[in-house]
């Protein structure tokens, strides 16, 4: 394979537009094609984003031998189908979060990926940014001591994107803090206690909270909602200090900041992490590197076992509402 990965995009949604710009901004990528359910939609998207090929159905994109990798920007409830179809077509895959709807779907997908040996990653873009890596380093450094509590809040006015099949706030927003807490804890929760409120108009979870208990005795609380303003909050309390993230940890950008207050010191320490390129381009470059350097896949990517773990937590949480 050459030094550049050729990309195709499935779907013409808003997030597909974001990803088209990210692929163009990546020096290791070339965006060749887009597929939509209608040719007119595909052509319009292609014209807007300087894409040479437009397909009026998804399968034609998968059949294009010039495409190395495909970004799946489709609704949540069809992720499983198109991950499998991309894999069987021999295409590497970046699939928009959430990976799939539940653990059963995840196991089915993982079985196909094991057989086809293509690369596949869930698009939790913040995980590819240096700020997430810095948070992980800080927790592992023990500057906070032993972790006792995590607290996360993530809300956004995106109820119009929810539907009874694809899900609401838990899958569309709660997936982010759950994945970050699992990353920092380095383990899966041993107990999941969830609650929430249903939106009667669209029959989805519009507000929800969950408590995650870990074997090391740390406890995490996560709250999410899709029916009011964009709000983010993330705090970690340890036996020796408190870390507060000031910028949005799930949408890191050029300048990101957290503050650490050790209990034995008067003054807090401010830590800044700069991003050298757009957030979503970090994600594309991560996928490209993992495709080109297959021995680095587990070190640099969100692993499939990680996505399975997140699916299990989200499913359990949703089932308790």
Short mmCIF file of C-alpha atoms in Angstrom, two decimals:
data_model
loop_
_atom_site.label_atom_id
_atom_site.label_comp_id
_atom_site.label_asym_id
_atom_site.label_seq_id
_atom_site.Cartn_x
_atom_site.Cartn_y
_atom_site.Cartn_z
CA UNK A 1 0.00 0.00 0.00
CA UNK A 2 1.25 3.49 -0.86
CA UNK A 3 1.91 6.29 1.60
CA UNK A 4 -1.63 7.66 1.21
CA UNK A 5 -4.91 6.02 2.15
CA UNK A 6 -7.76 6.52 -0.30
CA UNK A 7 -11.09 7.20 1.39
CA UNK A 8 -14.77 6.92 0.62
CA UNK A 9 -17.63 8.25 2.75
CA UNK A 10 -20.94 6.47 3.35
CA UNK A 11 -23.67 9.01 3.98
CA UNK A 12 -24.06 12.75 3.50
CA UNK A 13 -25.01 13.88 7.00
CA UNK A 14 -23.51 16.80 8.91
CA UNK A 15 -20.85 14.60 10.48
CA UNK A 16 -19.91 13.29 7.02
CA UNK A 17 -19.27 16.90 6.01
CA UNK A 18 -16.99 17.32 9.02
CA UNK A 19 -15.13 14.15 8.11
CA UNK A 20 -14.75 15.18 4.46
CA UNK A 21 -12.93 18.32 5.59
CA UNK A 22 -10.78 16.27 7.98
CA UNK A 23 -9.77 13.82 5.27
CA UNK A 24 -8.83 16.66 2.93
CA UNK A 25 -6.73 18.21 5.72
CA UNK A 26 -4.81 14.98 6.28
CA UNK A 27 -1.54 14.73 4.36
CA UNK A 28 -1.78 10.93 4.45
CA UNK A 29 -5.24 10.78 2.86
CA UNK A 30 -7.02 11.21 -0.44
CA UNK A 31 -10.82 11.51 -0.52
CA UNK A 32 -12.06 9.84 -3.70
CA UNK A 33 -15.76 9.03 -3.36
CA UNK A 34 -19.04 9.46 -1.52
CA UNK A 35 -22.07 7.18 -1.48
CA UNK A 36 -25.65 8.16 -0.68
CA UNK A 37 -29.11 6.64 -1.01
CA UNK A 38 -29.75 9.04 -3.89
CA UNK A 39 -27.43 10.04 -6.70
CA UNK A 40 -28.50 13.68 -6.50
CA UNK A 41 -27.55 13.86 -2.83
CA UNK A 42 -24.20 12.20 -3.53
CA UNK A 43 -23.45 14.57 -6.42
CA UNK A 44 -24.33 17.63 -4.34
CA UNK A 45 -22.08 16.45 -1.51
CA UNK A 46 -19.27 15.67 -3.96
CA UNK A 47 -19.47 19.13 -5.51
CA UNK A 48 -19.38 20.79 -2.10
CA UNK A 49 -16.34 18.83 -0.95
CA UNK A 50 -14.25 18.43 -4.11
CA UNK A 51 -14.85 14.68 -4.43
CA UNK A 52 -14.39 13.11 -7.85
CA UNK A 53 -16.81 10.16 -7.56
CA UNK A 54 -20.45 10.17 -6.44
CA UNK A 55 -22.47 6.96 -6.06
CA UNK A 56 -26.26 6.78 -5.77
CA UNK A 57 -26.11 3.70 -3.53
CA UNK A 58 -23.80 2.44 -0.82
CA UNK A 59 -22.80 -0.87 -2.41
CA UNK A 60 -21.27 0.82 -5.46
CA UNK A 61 -18.87 2.64 -3.15
CA UNK A 62 -17.89 -0.65 -1.52
CA UNK A 63 -17.32 -2.18 -4.96
CA UNK A 64 -14.88 0.57 -6.02
CA UNK A 65 -11.39 -1.05 -6.10
CA UNK A 66 -9.69 2.33 -5.75
CA UNK A 67 -10.98 2.80 -2.19
CA UNK A 68 -8.84 1.62 0.74
CA UNK A 69 -10.94 2.82 3.68
CA UNK A 70 -14.51 3.88 4.33
CA UNK A 71 -15.97 6.24 6.89
CA UNK A 72 -19.45 5.16 7.97
CA UNK A 73 -21.48 8.26 8.80
CA UNK A 74 -24.87 6.54 8.88
CA UNK A 75 -27.54 6.33 11.63
CA UNK A 76 -26.66 4.24 14.69
CA UNK A 77 -29.02 1.37 13.94
CA UNK A 78 -27.38 0.49 10.61
CA UNK A 79 -23.76 0.56 11.80
CA UNK A 80 -23.59 -3.21 12.26
CA UNK A 81 -24.84 -3.96 8.74
CA UNK A 82 -22.42 -1.60 7.03
CA UNK A 83 -19.39 -2.48 9.13
CA UNK A 84 -19.94 -6.09 8.11
CA UNK A 85 -20.53 -5.23 4.45
CA UNK A 86 -17.44 -3.02 4.33
CA UNK A 87 -15.34 -5.72 5.96
CA UNK A 88 -16.55 -8.39 3.53
CA UNK A 89 -15.65 -6.00 0.70
CA UNK A 90 -12.10 -5.81 2.07
CA UNK A 91 -12.32 -2.16 3.12
CA UNK A 92 -10.77 -0.71 6.25
CA UNK A 93 -13.35 1.06 8.41
CA UNK A 94 -13.84 4.12 10.57
CA UNK A 95 -17.38 3.89 11.98
CA UNK A 96 -19.11 6.79 13.67
CA UNK A 97 -19.92 6.28 17.34
CA UNK A 98 -21.64 4.46 18.89
CA UNK A 99 -19.94 1.43 17.38
CA UNK A 100 -23.13 -0.66 17.37
CA UNK A 101 -26.37 -0.81 19.40
CA UNK A 102 -25.55 -3.56 21.90
CA UNK A 103 -23.13 -6.28 22.95
CA UNK A 104 -24.72 -8.93 20.73
CA UNK A 105 -24.16 -6.78 17.66
CA UNK A 106 -20.62 -6.04 18.79
CA UNK A 107 -19.77 -9.73 19.12
CA UNK A 108 -21.21 -10.42 15.65
CA UNK A 109 -19.17 -7.60 14.13
CA UNK A 110 -15.99 -8.67 15.92
CA UNK A 111 -16.38 -12.17 14.52
CA UNK A 112 -16.51 -10.86 10.95
CA UNK A 113 -13.59 -8.51 11.52
CA UNK A 114 -11.52 -11.37 12.90
CA UNK A 115 -12.17 -13.35 9.72
CA UNK A 116 -11.58 -10.53 7.24
CA UNK A 117 -8.59 -8.97 9.08
CA UNK A 118 -9.44 -5.45 7.95
CA UNK A 119 -8.79 -2.56 10.32
CA UNK A 120 -11.82 -1.08 12.05
CA UNK A 121 -12.09 1.70 14.63
CA UNK A 122 -14.95 3.46 16.37
CA UNK A 123 -14.94 7.20 15.74
CA UNK A 124 -14.51 8.58 19.24
CA UNK A 125 -12.39 11.38 17.86
CA UNK A 126 -11.33 12.95 21.16
CA UNK A 127 -9.36 9.80 22.01
CA UNK A 128 -6.93 10.59 19.18
CA UNK A 129 -6.12 14.09 20.49
CA UNK A 130 -3.03 14.80 22.67
CA UNK A 131 -5.24 16.18 25.45
CA UNK A 132 -6.79 12.76 26.10
CA UNK A 133 -3.35 11.21 26.22
CA UNK A 134 -2.24 13.88 28.72
CA UNK A 135 -5.21 13.15 31.00
CA UNK A 136 -4.30 9.46 30.93
CA UNK A 137 -0.66 10.27 31.74
CA UNK A 138 -1.67 12.46 34.69
CA UNK A 139 -3.86 9.76 36.23
CA UNK A 140 -1.18 7.12 35.72
CA UNK A 141 1.49 9.39 37.24
CA UNK A 142 -0.32 9.20 40.61
CA UNK A 143 -0.17 12.98 41.03
CA UNK A 144 -3.76 12.65 42.29
CA UNK A 145 -2.94 9.58 44.36
CA UNK A 146 -5.41 6.71 44.19
CA UNK A 147 -8.51 7.70 42.24
CA UNK A 148 -11.69 7.85 44.32
CA UNK A 149 -14.29 9.65 42.21
CA UNK A 150 -14.98 10.67 38.61
CA UNK A 151 -17.80 13.06 37.75
CA UNK A 152 -18.87 13.83 34.18
CA UNK A 153 -21.68 15.83 32.60
CA UNK A 154 -22.22 16.12 28.86
CA UNK A 155 -25.33 17.63 27.28
CA UNK A 156 -26.23 19.19 23.93
CA UNK A 157 -29.42 20.31 22.11
CA UNK A 158 -29.49 17.41 19.64
CA UNK A 159 -32.83 15.73 20.40
CA UNK A 160 -33.78 16.22 16.75
CA UNK A 161 -31.16 13.59 15.84
CA UNK A 162 -32.68 10.92 18.10
CA UNK A 163 -35.08 8.19 17.01
CA UNK A 164 -36.55 5.13 18.78
CA UNK A 165 -34.33 2.68 16.91
CA UNK A 166 -31.02 4.56 16.97
CA UNK A 167 -31.39 5.90 20.51
CA UNK A 168 -31.04 9.23 22.27
CA UNK A 169 -28.75 10.89 24.79
CA UNK A 170 -26.96 7.79 26.08
CA UNK A 171 -25.71 6.57 22.71
CA UNK A 172 -25.21 10.01 21.16
CA UNK A 173 -23.59 11.81 24.12
CA UNK A 174 -23.14 9.50 27.10
CA UNK A 175 -20.80 7.31 25.07
CA UNK A 176 -18.11 10.00 25.35
CA UNK A 177 -17.75 10.34 29.14
CA UNK A 178 -18.25 6.60 29.65
CA UNK A 179 -15.39 5.86 27.25
CA UNK A 180 -13.11 8.45 28.88
CA UNK A 181 -13.75 7.13 32.38
CA UNK A 182 -13.13 3.55 31.27
CA UNK A 183 -9.89 4.69 29.61
CA UNK A 184 -8.65 6.46 32.74
CA UNK A 185 -9.77 3.67 35.06
CA UNK A 186 -8.03 1.11 32.87
CA UNK A 187 -10.79 -1.36 33.66
CA UNK A 188 -14.41 -2.26 33.13
CA UNK A 189 -16.97 -1.38 35.81
CA UNK A 190 -18.05 -4.21 38.09
CA UNK A 191 -21.45 -2.60 38.72
CA UNK A 192 -23.63 -0.31 36.58
CA UNK A 193 -26.58 1.56 38.11
CA UNK A 194 -28.57 3.62 35.61
CA UNK A 195 -31.62 5.84 35.53
CA UNK A 196 -33.17 8.37 33.18
CA UNK A 197 -36.21 9.97 31.60
CA UNK A 198 -37.92 9.14 28.31
CA UNK A 199 -38.96 11.77 25.79
CA UNK A 200 -42.56 10.80 25.07
CA UNK A 201 -42.56 12.65 21.76
CA UNK A 202 -39.77 10.65 20.11
CA UNK A 203 -39.62 7.66 22.50
CA UNK A 204 -35.94 8.02 23.30
CA UNK A 205 -33.84 8.62 26.40
CA UNK A 206 -33.59 12.40 26.69
CA UNK A 207 -31.95 12.63 30.13
CA UNK A 208 -29.96 9.93 31.89
CA UNK A 209 -27.47 9.32 34.69
CA UNK A 210 -25.36 6.32 35.62
CA UNK A 211 -23.09 5.23 38.46
CA UNK A 212 -20.13 3.03 37.57
CA UNK A 213 -18.34 1.12 40.32
CA UNK A 214 -14.85 -0.27 39.71
CA UNK A 215 -12.91 -3.04 41.43
CA UNK A 216 -10.35 -0.55 42.79
CA UNK A 217 -13.21 1.04 44.79
CA UNK A 218 -13.38 4.15 42.60
CA UNK A 219 -16.84 5.37 41.60
CA UNK A 220 -17.89 7.36 38.54
CA UNK A 221 -21.06 9.33 37.92
CA UNK A 222 -22.12 10.36 34.42
CA UNK A 223 -25.09 12.53 33.45
CA UNK A 224 -26.22 13.36 29.94
CA UNK A 225 -29.13 14.99 28.12
CA UNK A 226 -30.00 15.92 24.55
CA UNK A 227 -32.79 18.44 25.18
CA UNK A 228 -30.98 21.57 26.37
CA UNK A 229 -27.77 23.57 26.01
CA UNK A 230 -24.23 22.35 25.40
CA UNK A 231 -22.74 21.69 28.86
CA UNK A 232 -19.58 19.82 29.77
CA UNK A 233 -17.95 19.06 33.09
CA UNK A 234 -15.28 16.58 34.07
CA UNK A 235 -13.60 16.20 37.46
CA UNK A 236 -11.41 13.55 39.04
CA UNK A 237 -10.82 13.31 42.79
CA UNK A 238 -7.96 11.25 44.14
CA UNK A 239 -6.55 10.57 47.60
CA UNK A 240 -3.98 13.35 47.10
CA UNK A 241 -5.56 15.84 44.71
CA UNK A 242 -8.34 17.04 42.42
CA UNK A 243 -8.21 17.51 38.63
CA UNK A 244 -10.72 19.75 36.89
CA UNK A 245 -10.92 19.94 33.11
CA UNK A 246 -11.63 23.51 32.00
CA UNK A 247 -12.01 22.99 28.25
CA UNK A 248 -14.36 20.46 26.68
CA UNK A 249 -12.59 17.09 27.04
CA UNK A 250 -14.76 15.52 24.32
CA UNK A 251 -14.21 18.30 21.78
CA UNK A 252 -10.58 19.28 22.31
CA UNK A 253 -9.20 21.89 19.94
CA UNK A 254 -6.17 24.15 19.57
CA UNK A 255 -5.97 25.10 23.27
CA UNK A 256 -7.02 22.76 26.08
CA UNK A 257 -6.63 23.16 29.81
CA UNK A 258 -7.03 21.37 33.11
CA UNK A 259 -6.19 22.40 36.67
CA UNK A 260 -4.71 20.17 39.37
CA UNK A 261 -5.05 21.09 43.03
CA UNK A 262 -3.08 18.86 45.35
CA UNK A 263 -4.44 18.87 48.88
CA UNK A 264 -0.99 19.50 50.38
CA UNK A 265 -0.26 22.56 48.21
CA UNK A 266 -1.77 26.06 48.31
CA UNK A 267 -1.61 26.91 44.61
CA UNK A 268 -3.14 24.88 41.79
CA UNK A 269 -1.13 23.81 38.76
CA UNK A 270 -2.48 24.70 35.33
CA UNK A 271 -1.73 22.30 32.50
CA UNK A 272 -2.23 23.29 28.87
CA UNK A 273 -2.13 21.04 25.84
CA UNK A 274 -2.11 22.47 22.32
CA UNK A 275 -3.48 20.78 19.25
CA UNK A 276 -1.36 21.17 16.12
CA UNK A 277 -4.11 20.15 13.68
CA UNK A 278 -7.91 19.87 13.62
CA UNK A 279 -9.47 17.34 15.99
CA UNK A 280 -10.99 15.13 13.33
CA UNK A 281 -7.78 15.12 11.31
CA UNK A 282 -6.03 13.57 14.32
CA UNK A 283 -8.59 10.79 14.05
CA UNK A 284 -8.06 10.25 10.31
CA UNK A 285 -4.29 10.27 10.71
CA UNK A 286 -4.56 7.70 13.50
CA UNK A 287 -6.55 5.36 11.28
CA UNK A 288 -4.17 5.86 8.36
CA UNK A 289 -1.16 5.09 10.52
CA UNK A 290 -2.79 1.96 11.90
CA UNK A 291 -3.59 0.74 8.39
CA UNK A 292 -0.08 1.41 7.11
CA UNK A 293 1.69 0.17 10.27
CA UNK A 294 -0.37 -2.81 11.33
CA UNK A 295 1.92 -3.60 14.28
CA UNK A 296 0.89 -0.28 15.88
CA UNK A 297 -2.85 -0.84 15.79
CA UNK A 298 -3.40 -1.69 19.45
CA UNK A 299 -1.09 1.06 20.68
CA UNK A 300 -2.58 3.92 18.71
CA UNK A 301 -6.22 3.03 18.10
CA UNK A 302 -9.39 2.55 20.05
CA UNK A 303 -9.34 -1.23 20.15
CA UNK A 304 -12.30 -3.40 19.24
CA UNK A 305 -12.33 -4.80 22.78
CA UNK A 306 -12.58 -1.22 24.03
CA UNK A 307 -15.58 -0.58 21.79
CA UNK A 308 -17.16 -3.81 23.03
CA UNK A 309 -16.67 -2.67 26.62
CA UNK A 310 -18.32 0.66 25.91
CA UNK A 311 -21.24 -1.08 24.17
CA UNK A 312 -21.81 -3.27 27.23
CA UNK A 313 -21.96 -0.28 29.59
CA UNK A 314 -24.26 1.77 27.36
CA UNK A 315 -26.62 -1.16 26.83
CA UNK A 316 -26.86 -1.88 30.56
CA UNK A 317 -27.47 1.80 31.31
CA UNK A 318 -30.19 2.12 28.67
CA UNK A 319 -31.93 -1.06 29.78
CA UNK A 320 -32.37 0.34 33.30
CA UNK A 321 -34.43 3.35 32.21
#
